[in-house]
Short mmCIF file of C-alpha atoms and ligand atoms in Angstrom, two decimals:
data_model
loop_
_atom_site.label_atom_id
_atom_site.label_comp_id
_atom_site.label_asym_id
_atom_site.label_seq_id
_atom_site.Cartn_x
_atom_site.Cartn_y
_atom_site.Cartn_z
CA MET A 1 41.58 -148.74 22.94
CA ASN A 2 42.52 -152.02 21.35
CA LYS A 3 39.41 -154.12 20.91
CA GLY A 4 41.40 -157.37 20.74
CA LEU A 5 41.59 -159.96 18.03
CA LYS A 6 39.03 -162.43 16.81
CA ILE A 7 40.62 -165.74 15.84
CA VAL A 8 38.64 -168.45 14.08
CA THR A 9 39.92 -172.02 13.90
CA ILE A 10 38.15 -174.23 11.38
CA GLY A 11 38.56 -177.88 12.27
CA GLY A 12 38.51 -176.76 15.91
CA GLY A 13 37.66 -180.32 17.03
CA SER A 14 41.15 -181.47 16.00
CA SER A 15 43.27 -183.17 18.64
CA TYR A 16 45.90 -180.50 17.88
CA THR A 17 43.73 -177.64 19.23
CA PRO A 18 45.37 -177.66 22.72
CA GLU A 19 48.72 -176.92 20.93
CA LEU A 20 47.26 -173.77 19.47
CA ILE A 21 45.54 -172.68 22.68
CA GLU A 22 48.76 -173.16 24.64
CA GLY A 23 50.56 -170.92 22.14
CA PHE A 24 47.91 -168.19 22.27
CA ILE A 25 48.04 -168.16 26.06
CA LYS A 26 51.84 -167.95 26.05
CA TYR A 27 51.89 -164.97 23.69
CA TYR A 28 48.85 -163.11 25.06
CA ASP A 29 50.84 -160.09 26.27
CA GLU A 30 51.81 -159.22 22.72
CA LEU A 31 48.90 -160.85 20.93
CA PRO A 32 45.75 -159.61 22.64
CA ILE A 33 43.08 -162.08 21.65
CA ARG A 34 39.51 -161.23 22.58
CA GLU A 35 37.82 -164.34 21.29
CA ILE A 36 38.68 -167.71 19.78
CA TRP A 37 35.97 -169.44 17.75
CA LEU A 38 36.48 -173.18 17.35
CA VAL A 39 34.38 -174.31 14.40
CA ASP A 40 33.58 -177.81 13.23
CA ILE A 41 30.99 -179.75 11.28
CA GLU A 42 28.20 -182.00 12.61
CA ALA A 43 30.36 -185.15 12.22
CA GLY A 44 33.04 -183.54 14.39
CA LYS A 45 30.69 -182.20 17.08
CA GLU A 46 31.59 -184.69 19.79
CA LYS A 47 35.31 -184.04 19.35
CA LEU A 48 34.70 -180.29 19.23
CA ASP A 49 32.85 -180.43 22.55
CA ILE A 50 35.55 -182.48 24.25
CA VAL A 51 38.58 -180.55 23.01
CA GLY A 52 36.71 -177.24 23.16
CA ASN A 53 35.94 -177.72 26.82
CA LEU A 54 39.60 -178.49 27.47
CA ALA A 55 40.47 -175.26 25.60
CA LYS A 56 38.06 -173.38 27.89
CA ARG A 57 39.67 -174.93 30.99
CA MET A 58 43.16 -173.99 29.72
CA VAL A 59 42.07 -170.39 29.18
CA GLU A 60 40.30 -170.25 32.52
CA LYS A 61 43.44 -171.51 34.25
CA SER A 62 45.48 -168.75 32.58
CA GLY A 63 43.12 -166.12 34.01
CA LEU A 64 43.16 -164.26 30.67
CA PRO A 65 40.07 -162.45 29.34
CA ILE A 66 39.82 -164.61 26.22
CA LYS A 67 36.39 -165.96 25.34
CA VAL A 68 36.32 -169.40 23.71
CA HIS A 69 33.26 -170.15 21.52
CA LEU A 70 32.41 -173.61 20.16
CA THR A 71 30.18 -173.65 17.11
CA LEU A 72 29.00 -175.51 14.03
CA ASP A 73 27.94 -172.19 12.49
CA ARG A 74 30.92 -171.28 10.31
CA ARG A 75 29.39 -168.11 8.89
CA LYS A 76 28.66 -166.70 12.34
CA ALA A 77 32.22 -167.49 13.41
CA LEU A 78 33.80 -165.89 10.33
CA GLU A 79 31.97 -162.58 10.69
CA GLY A 80 34.55 -159.89 11.41
CA ALA A 81 37.41 -162.33 12.01
CA ASP A 82 41.00 -161.05 12.04
CA TYR A 83 42.80 -164.37 11.53
CA VAL A 84 41.28 -167.61 10.31
CA THR A 85 43.24 -170.81 10.81
CA THR A 86 42.33 -174.02 9.02
CA GLN A 87 43.28 -177.44 10.39
CA LEU A 88 40.52 -179.60 8.98
CA ARG A 89 40.54 -183.13 7.63
CA VAL A 90 37.83 -183.77 5.04
CA GLY A 91 36.47 -187.29 5.65
CA LEU A 92 38.20 -187.52 9.03
CA LEU A 93 40.75 -190.25 9.77
CA GLU A 94 38.72 -192.83 7.83
CA ALA A 95 39.65 -190.99 4.64
CA ARG A 96 43.32 -190.97 5.62
CA LYS A 97 43.13 -194.72 6.12
CA LEU A 98 41.93 -195.11 2.52
CA ASP A 99 44.59 -192.69 1.23
CA GLU A 100 47.30 -194.77 2.84
CA SER A 101 45.97 -198.29 2.33
CA ILE A 102 44.63 -198.29 -1.26
CA PRO A 103 47.99 -197.38 -2.88
CA LEU A 104 49.82 -199.86 -0.61
CA LYS A 105 47.46 -202.60 -1.75
CA HIS A 106 48.83 -201.95 -5.25
CA GLY A 107 52.43 -201.87 -4.05
CA VAL A 108 52.63 -198.07 -4.23
CA LEU A 109 53.64 -195.64 -1.45
CA GLY A 110 50.68 -194.88 0.81
CA GLN A 111 51.37 -191.59 2.57
CA GLU A 112 49.24 -188.71 3.78
CA THR A 113 50.82 -185.96 1.65
CA ASN A 114 52.89 -187.84 -0.92
CA GLY A 115 51.89 -190.14 -3.76
CA PRO A 116 48.24 -190.97 -4.51
CA GLY A 117 47.20 -190.30 -0.89
CA GLY A 118 48.47 -186.73 -1.03
CA LEU A 119 46.79 -186.24 -4.39
CA PHE A 120 43.42 -187.38 -3.06
CA LYS A 121 43.84 -185.30 0.07
CA ALA A 122 44.22 -182.34 -2.30
CA PHE A 123 41.13 -183.39 -4.29
CA ARG A 124 39.01 -183.52 -1.11
CA THR A 125 40.45 -180.50 0.64
CA ILE A 126 40.90 -177.80 -2.00
CA PRO A 127 37.16 -177.33 -2.80
CA VAL A 128 36.31 -177.08 0.91
CA ILE A 129 39.03 -174.50 1.53
CA LEU A 130 37.88 -172.51 -1.53
CA ASP A 131 34.32 -172.52 -0.10
CA ILE A 132 35.67 -171.17 3.17
CA CYS A 133 37.52 -168.46 1.22
CA ARG A 134 34.33 -167.46 -0.58
CA GLU A 135 32.63 -167.03 2.80
CA MET A 136 35.63 -165.05 4.01
CA GLU A 137 35.43 -162.76 0.97
CA GLU A 138 31.93 -161.93 2.10
CA LEU A 139 32.22 -161.95 5.91
CA CYS A 140 35.82 -160.99 6.74
CA PRO A 141 37.52 -159.91 3.50
CA ASN A 142 40.51 -158.39 5.28
CA ALA A 143 41.26 -161.39 7.47
CA TRP A 144 44.36 -163.49 6.94
CA LEU A 145 43.94 -167.18 6.30
CA ILE A 146 46.64 -169.20 8.02
CA ASN A 147 46.34 -172.65 6.55
CA PHE A 148 47.81 -175.72 8.24
CA THR A 149 45.62 -178.16 6.34
CA ASN A 150 47.58 -180.57 4.19
CA PRO A 151 48.68 -180.69 1.48
CA ALA A 152 49.56 -177.19 2.68
CA GLY A 153 51.56 -176.14 -0.39
CA MET A 154 48.85 -177.09 -2.88
CA VAL A 155 46.11 -175.60 -0.71
CA THR A 156 48.02 -172.30 -0.52
CA GLU A 157 48.53 -172.21 -4.27
CA ALA A 158 44.84 -172.94 -4.90
CA VAL A 159 43.82 -170.06 -2.63
CA LEU A 160 46.31 -167.69 -4.30
CA LYS A 161 45.04 -168.67 -7.72
CA HIS A 162 41.29 -168.82 -7.17
CA THR A 163 40.40 -166.32 -4.43
CA LYS A 164 41.04 -162.79 -3.21
CA ILE A 165 41.89 -163.95 0.29
CA LYS A 166 45.28 -163.18 1.84
CA VAL A 167 46.81 -166.53 2.70
CA VAL A 168 49.88 -167.97 4.38
CA GLY A 169 50.52 -171.72 4.36
CA LEU A 170 52.25 -173.03 7.41
CA CYS A 171 54.03 -176.26 8.19
CA ASN A 172 56.06 -177.44 11.16
CA VAL A 173 58.86 -178.94 9.04
CA PRO A 174 61.01 -175.77 8.86
CA ILE A 175 60.74 -175.03 12.59
CA GLY A 176 61.27 -178.76 13.29
CA MET A 177 64.48 -178.72 11.23
CA GLU A 178 65.77 -175.63 13.05
CA MET A 179 64.98 -177.24 16.41
CA GLY A 180 66.69 -180.43 15.18
CA VAL A 181 69.85 -178.55 14.21
CA ALA A 182 69.84 -176.73 17.55
CA LYS A 183 69.68 -180.06 19.37
CA LEU A 184 72.36 -181.59 17.16
CA LEU A 185 74.77 -178.76 17.88
CA GLY A 186 73.72 -178.25 21.49
CA VAL A 187 72.78 -174.59 21.01
CA ASP A 188 69.64 -172.63 21.75
CA HIS A 189 67.08 -172.63 18.94
CA SER A 190 67.07 -168.83 18.77
CA ARG A 191 70.69 -168.88 17.51
CA VAL A 192 69.92 -171.13 14.53
CA ARG A 193 68.72 -169.92 11.15
CA ILE A 194 68.24 -171.96 8.03
CA ASP A 195 67.80 -170.49 4.55
CA PHE A 196 64.84 -172.51 3.32
CA ALA A 197 63.76 -172.89 -0.30
CA GLY A 198 61.58 -175.43 -2.08
CA LEU A 199 58.04 -176.66 -1.74
CA ASN A 200 56.00 -177.80 1.24
CA HIS A 201 57.24 -181.22 2.37
CA LEU A 202 59.96 -180.82 -0.27
CA VAL A 203 61.95 -177.97 1.23
CA TYR A 204 65.74 -177.77 1.40
CA GLY A 205 67.99 -175.93 3.80
CA LEU A 206 70.30 -174.12 1.39
CA ASP A 207 72.50 -172.95 4.24
CA VAL A 208 72.50 -173.21 8.05
CA PHE A 209 73.78 -170.58 10.44
CA VAL A 210 74.50 -170.33 14.13
CA ASP A 211 74.82 -166.70 15.19
CA GLY A 212 75.07 -165.80 11.51
CA ILE A 213 78.04 -168.10 10.78
CA SER A 214 77.51 -170.99 8.38
CA VAL A 215 77.67 -174.43 10.00
CA LYS A 216 76.34 -176.29 6.97
CA LYS A 217 79.42 -178.51 6.59
CA GLU A 218 79.29 -179.67 10.20
CA VAL A 219 75.53 -180.28 10.12
CA ILE A 220 75.77 -182.24 6.87
CA SER A 221 78.49 -184.46 8.28
CA GLN A 222 76.40 -185.16 11.40
CA LEU A 223 73.24 -185.97 9.44
CA THR A 224 74.90 -189.03 7.91
CA ASN A 225 74.68 -190.68 11.33
CA PRO A 226 71.30 -192.53 11.58
CA ASP A 227 71.13 -191.81 15.30
CA LYS A 228 71.28 -188.09 14.58
CA ALA A 229 68.69 -187.99 11.80
CA ILE A 230 66.38 -184.99 12.00
CA THR A 231 62.87 -186.28 11.56
CA MET A 232 59.27 -186.10 12.73
CA GLN A 233 57.26 -188.65 14.69
CA ASN A 234 55.45 -189.81 11.55
CA ILE A 235 58.53 -190.47 9.39
CA HIS A 236 60.96 -193.32 9.87
CA ALA A 237 64.43 -191.84 9.29
CA MET A 238 67.49 -193.89 8.44
CA GLY A 239 70.42 -191.48 8.05
CA TRP A 240 71.94 -190.49 4.72
CA GLU A 241 74.87 -191.91 2.79
CA PRO A 242 77.77 -189.53 3.58
CA GLU A 243 79.02 -189.20 -0.01
CA PHE A 244 75.49 -188.51 -1.27
CA LEU A 245 74.78 -185.83 1.29
CA GLU A 246 78.15 -184.15 0.85
CA ALA A 247 77.59 -183.98 -2.91
CA LEU A 248 73.99 -182.74 -2.46
CA ASN A 249 75.43 -180.02 -0.22
CA VAL A 250 72.06 -178.80 1.08
CA LEU A 251 69.94 -180.06 3.97
CA PRO A 252 67.12 -182.40 2.95
CA CYS A 253 63.87 -182.30 4.94
CA PRO A 254 62.42 -185.45 6.57
CA TYR A 255 60.01 -185.94 3.65
CA HIS A 256 62.96 -186.31 1.27
CA ASN A 257 63.29 -189.83 2.65
CA TYR A 258 60.36 -190.70 0.36
CA TYR A 259 62.25 -189.41 -2.68
CA TYR A 260 65.84 -190.46 -2.04
CA LYS A 261 65.04 -193.72 -0.21
CA SER A 262 61.80 -194.58 -1.95
CA GLY A 263 62.49 -198.34 -2.05
CA HIS A 264 63.23 -198.53 1.67
CA MET A 265 60.34 -196.32 2.65
CA LEU A 266 57.93 -198.40 0.59
CA GLU A 267 59.22 -201.61 2.18
CA GLU A 268 58.75 -200.09 5.64
CA GLU A 269 55.21 -199.01 4.82
CA LEU A 270 54.27 -202.35 3.31
CA LYS A 271 55.52 -204.04 6.47
CA LYS A 272 53.37 -201.77 8.63
CA PHE A 273 50.42 -202.29 6.28
CA ARG A 274 50.65 -206.08 6.70
CA GLU A 275 50.82 -205.63 10.50
CA GLY A 276 47.74 -203.37 10.51
CA ASN A 277 49.88 -200.44 11.62
CA ILE A 278 49.71 -197.81 8.91
CA ARG A 279 50.08 -194.27 10.24
CA ALA A 280 46.32 -193.56 10.08
CA GLU A 281 45.74 -196.52 12.41
CA VAL A 282 48.50 -195.44 14.79
CA VAL A 283 47.08 -191.91 14.79
CA LYS A 284 43.56 -193.26 15.39
CA ARG A 285 44.77 -195.04 18.54
CA LEU A 286 46.74 -191.98 19.67
CA GLU A 287 43.68 -189.80 19.08
CA ASP A 288 41.37 -192.12 20.97
CA ASP A 289 43.75 -192.03 23.93
CA LEU A 290 44.11 -188.26 23.68
CA PHE A 291 40.37 -187.70 23.61
CA GLU A 292 39.98 -189.95 26.67
CA LEU A 293 42.48 -187.69 28.44
CA TYR A 294 40.82 -184.52 27.14
CA LYS A 295 37.52 -185.65 28.68
CA ASP A 296 39.00 -185.48 32.18
CA PRO A 297 37.48 -182.33 33.76
CA SER A 298 40.57 -181.87 35.92
CA LEU A 299 42.90 -181.65 32.90
CA ASP A 300 43.72 -178.01 32.13
CA ILE A 301 47.02 -178.23 30.24
CA LYS A 302 48.16 -179.65 26.92
CA PRO A 303 48.99 -183.26 27.79
CA PRO A 304 52.55 -184.40 26.90
CA GLN A 305 51.11 -187.37 24.98
CA LEU A 306 50.26 -184.95 22.15
CA GLU A 307 53.98 -184.93 21.33
CA LYS A 308 53.60 -188.38 19.77
CA ARG A 309 51.93 -186.71 16.80
CA GLY A 310 53.91 -185.51 13.80
CA GLY A 311 52.82 -181.91 14.36
CA ALA A 312 55.32 -181.06 17.10
CA TYR A 313 56.13 -177.31 17.40
CA TYR A 314 53.00 -176.55 15.42
CA SER A 315 51.72 -174.13 18.07
CA ASP A 316 55.08 -172.40 18.19
CA ALA A 317 55.08 -172.02 14.43
CA ALA A 318 51.48 -170.83 14.26
CA VAL A 319 51.49 -168.39 17.09
CA ARG A 320 54.97 -167.07 16.22
CA LEU A 321 53.67 -166.32 12.72
CA ILE A 322 50.47 -164.56 13.78
CA HIS A 323 52.36 -162.66 16.46
CA SER A 324 54.99 -161.41 13.97
CA MET A 325 52.32 -160.41 11.47
CA TYR A 326 50.28 -158.58 14.08
CA THR A 327 53.27 -156.74 15.59
CA ASP A 328 55.05 -156.18 12.24
CA LYS A 329 58.06 -157.85 13.81
CA ARG A 330 59.99 -158.36 10.55
CA ASP A 331 61.73 -161.50 11.77
CA ILE A 332 62.50 -164.40 9.46
CA GLN A 333 60.26 -167.46 9.24
CA ALA A 334 59.75 -170.03 6.49
CA VAL A 335 56.18 -170.17 5.18
CA ASN A 336 54.26 -171.04 2.01
CA THR A 337 53.59 -167.98 -0.06
CA ARG A 338 53.75 -166.68 -3.62
CA ASN A 339 57.27 -167.06 -5.00
CA SER A 340 57.39 -163.63 -6.68
CA GLY A 341 60.89 -164.32 -7.99
CA ALA A 342 62.50 -165.30 -4.67
CA ILE A 343 63.47 -168.70 -6.13
CA SER A 344 64.44 -167.55 -9.58
CA ASN A 345 64.12 -170.88 -11.38
CA LEU A 346 60.51 -171.54 -10.24
CA PRO A 347 57.43 -169.76 -11.65
CA ALA A 348 56.79 -166.35 -10.07
CA HIS A 349 53.11 -167.16 -9.43
CA ALA A 350 53.79 -170.49 -7.70
CA ALA A 351 53.35 -171.12 -3.99
CA VAL A 352 56.73 -172.05 -2.52
CA GLU A 353 58.04 -172.72 0.97
CA VAL A 354 60.73 -170.12 1.53
CA SER A 355 62.30 -168.02 4.26
CA CYS A 356 60.42 -164.74 4.49
CA VAL A 357 60.49 -161.51 6.43
CA ILE A 358 57.19 -161.51 8.34
CA THR A 359 55.45 -158.13 8.25
CA ASN A 360 52.08 -156.63 8.97
CA ASP A 361 51.47 -156.84 5.25
CA GLY A 362 52.27 -160.56 5.19
CA PRO A 363 55.37 -162.58 4.42
CA LYS A 364 57.94 -161.04 2.08
CA PRO A 365 60.01 -163.84 0.52
CA ILE A 366 63.78 -163.42 0.70
CA SER A 367 65.64 -163.80 -2.58
CA MET A 368 67.32 -167.21 -2.63
CA GLY A 369 68.58 -167.07 -6.23
CA GLU A 370 68.52 -170.29 -8.22
CA LEU A 371 68.03 -173.68 -6.64
CA PRO A 372 71.18 -175.78 -7.04
CA VAL A 373 71.24 -177.93 -10.18
CA ALA A 374 70.90 -181.21 -8.24
CA VAL A 375 67.55 -180.25 -6.73
CA ARG A 376 66.00 -177.81 -9.19
CA GLY A 377 64.68 -180.60 -11.41
CA LEU A 378 62.85 -182.45 -8.65
CA VAL A 379 61.37 -179.27 -7.18
CA GLY A 380 60.35 -177.94 -10.61
CA TYR A 381 58.82 -181.27 -11.58
CA MET A 382 56.83 -181.51 -8.35
CA LYS A 383 55.58 -177.97 -8.89
CA SER A 384 54.25 -179.05 -12.32
CA PHE A 385 52.60 -182.04 -10.67
CA GLU A 386 51.02 -179.76 -8.06
CA GLU A 387 49.66 -177.39 -10.70
CA VAL A 388 48.03 -180.24 -12.62
CA ALA A 389 46.69 -181.72 -9.36
CA ILE A 390 45.12 -178.38 -8.37
CA GLU A 391 43.48 -178.07 -11.77
CA ALA A 392 41.98 -181.54 -11.36
CA ALA A 393 40.83 -180.73 -7.81
CA VAL A 394 39.06 -177.57 -8.98
CA THR A 395 37.54 -178.82 -12.24
CA GLY A 396 36.83 -182.47 -11.35
CA ASN A 397 38.12 -183.41 -14.80
CA TYR A 398 38.89 -187.14 -14.93
CA ASN A 399 41.61 -186.91 -17.59
CA THR A 400 43.43 -184.18 -15.68
CA ALA A 401 43.20 -186.30 -12.52
CA LEU A 402 44.69 -189.26 -14.38
CA LEU A 403 47.43 -187.02 -15.74
CA ALA A 404 48.30 -185.84 -12.22
CA MET A 405 48.25 -189.40 -10.86
CA THR A 406 50.48 -190.66 -13.68
CA MET A 407 52.90 -187.74 -13.26
CA ASN A 408 53.35 -188.55 -9.59
CA PRO A 409 56.88 -189.92 -9.13
CA PHE A 410 55.70 -192.76 -6.87
CA ILE A 411 53.47 -194.22 -9.59
CA PRO A 412 55.16 -196.87 -11.79
CA SER A 413 52.84 -196.75 -14.84
CA ASP A 414 49.80 -195.07 -16.39
CA GLN A 415 47.83 -198.32 -16.04
CA ILE A 416 48.49 -198.58 -12.31
CA ALA A 417 47.69 -194.87 -12.08
CA LYS A 418 44.29 -195.53 -13.64
CA THR A 419 43.54 -198.53 -11.42
CA ILE A 420 44.40 -196.60 -8.26
CA LEU A 421 42.60 -193.46 -9.46
CA ASN A 422 39.38 -195.36 -10.19
CA GLU A 423 39.46 -197.21 -6.89
CA MET A 424 40.14 -194.06 -4.88
CA LEU A 425 37.48 -192.03 -6.73
CA GLU A 426 34.97 -194.70 -5.79
CA ALA A 427 36.16 -195.04 -2.17
CA HIS A 428 36.12 -191.27 -1.58
CA LYS A 429 33.08 -190.41 -3.69
CA ASP A 430 31.11 -188.90 -0.80
CA HIS A 431 33.81 -186.25 -0.41
CA LEU A 432 34.46 -185.60 -4.09
CA PRO A 433 31.33 -183.89 -5.44
CA GLN A 434 33.33 -182.16 -8.19
CA PHE A 435 34.10 -185.58 -9.71
CA THR A 436 30.90 -187.42 -8.96
CA LEU A 437 28.50 -184.71 -10.12
CA ARG A 438 29.99 -184.49 -13.60
C1 G6P B 501 54.40 -183.72 10.01
C2 G6P B 501 53.96 -182.77 8.92
C3 G6P B 501 52.58 -182.30 9.09
C4 G6P B 501 51.66 -183.49 9.28
C5 G6P B 501 52.13 -184.34 10.44
C6 G6P B 501 51.33 -185.63 10.50
O1 G6P B 501 54.69 -183.05 11.12
O2 G6P B 501 54.83 -181.70 8.81
O3 G6P B 501 52.21 -181.58 7.95
O4 G6P B 501 50.36 -183.04 9.54
O5 G6P B 501 53.44 -184.71 10.28
O6 G6P B 501 51.47 -186.17 11.76
P1 G6P B 501 50.54 -187.37 12.23
O7 G6P B 501 50.83 -187.54 13.67
O8 G6P B 501 49.14 -186.97 11.92
O9 G6P B 501 50.99 -188.55 11.40
#
């Protein structure tokens, strides 16, 4: 008899939790979950209670025999887990506010996963995820870690490098791009497949297929129209110059706006900063509204307002992945995993975001050959940056941190790098013990 699966979600108090619960309910027939443990820390207890009770109401409405546990006891939750998902935010939204606003104050891009903000998110997050992995090694060594926590690519690489835990890094950008193409062409999502290769939030669609036939040319010509831009709620998209995109000849992801339109994106962000509307502030208001809704004891579905967050399709991506792993479905999904030669001009040990065959034994990356010459430099350079950033996150070495900050392409000089680094180290010191305890 199948005893059913134990799923643990760390950062269970996140406003995204109803996404995940909806997905688990939808797939229950093929993904028999016995218990879901939503775990959070003391500072997140109130949110955990509110969203956790909504999760319980959603499950109750479904009539399924899934037991939802809410707890602050991470070790108890991890014991015997089959899948552990991580969706935590170290320092909560206040930390995101600092990540976005401090660089902008110095005229530098302030973004959650790019630039200095992304670097500091890595500094705060990687040690916490590694701690979780050490507990997993002890309490559920065979469990899979499905990490959604940003910066998802760097977190995945840190886990691969420093732990024994089996990990998959997951992002909604690939599924969002496939959904975007489906909408653009007016076809069902199931008919679209994109060959993805690159890094998290820096992934390219090397080719696009509908029913196995390449439609890349048509998609590229449509993406030059600003009204047809494929993007996420958190990224302002402007449409690409036709000649540029035709010459690039691969599909950029929404985050490429920060690289190929860096001047415009910075202007946009500075404007929002002056208006008191950086994304962290917008998200704070959205979250406050969401939690007000979640408190309503008659609410027992995922409210549509959640779609205003950048994480659309996240439940589809997450549950589709766990389902394919559990059932050994061997379908194709793009995830963050060890390259192992799939992208031949990136290091074999590196975490990459790439189309994979999803099996019971994890994702098996599909060979994509070499990245085209126009993009291989940027991707390779950002992988070097990520490796240096991870080293700084793990060691707490100041010089390595300054090196990573200065290497970041959004930073104009080593002096500005140092100013921003020092200010952010001070602002985030409560969440950076590896730096402050040295
Ligand atoms: C995108 C990214 C996610 C990120 C989200 C932020 O969807 O792919 O990695 O978490 O945006 O959205 P938010 O609503 O928090 O700005």
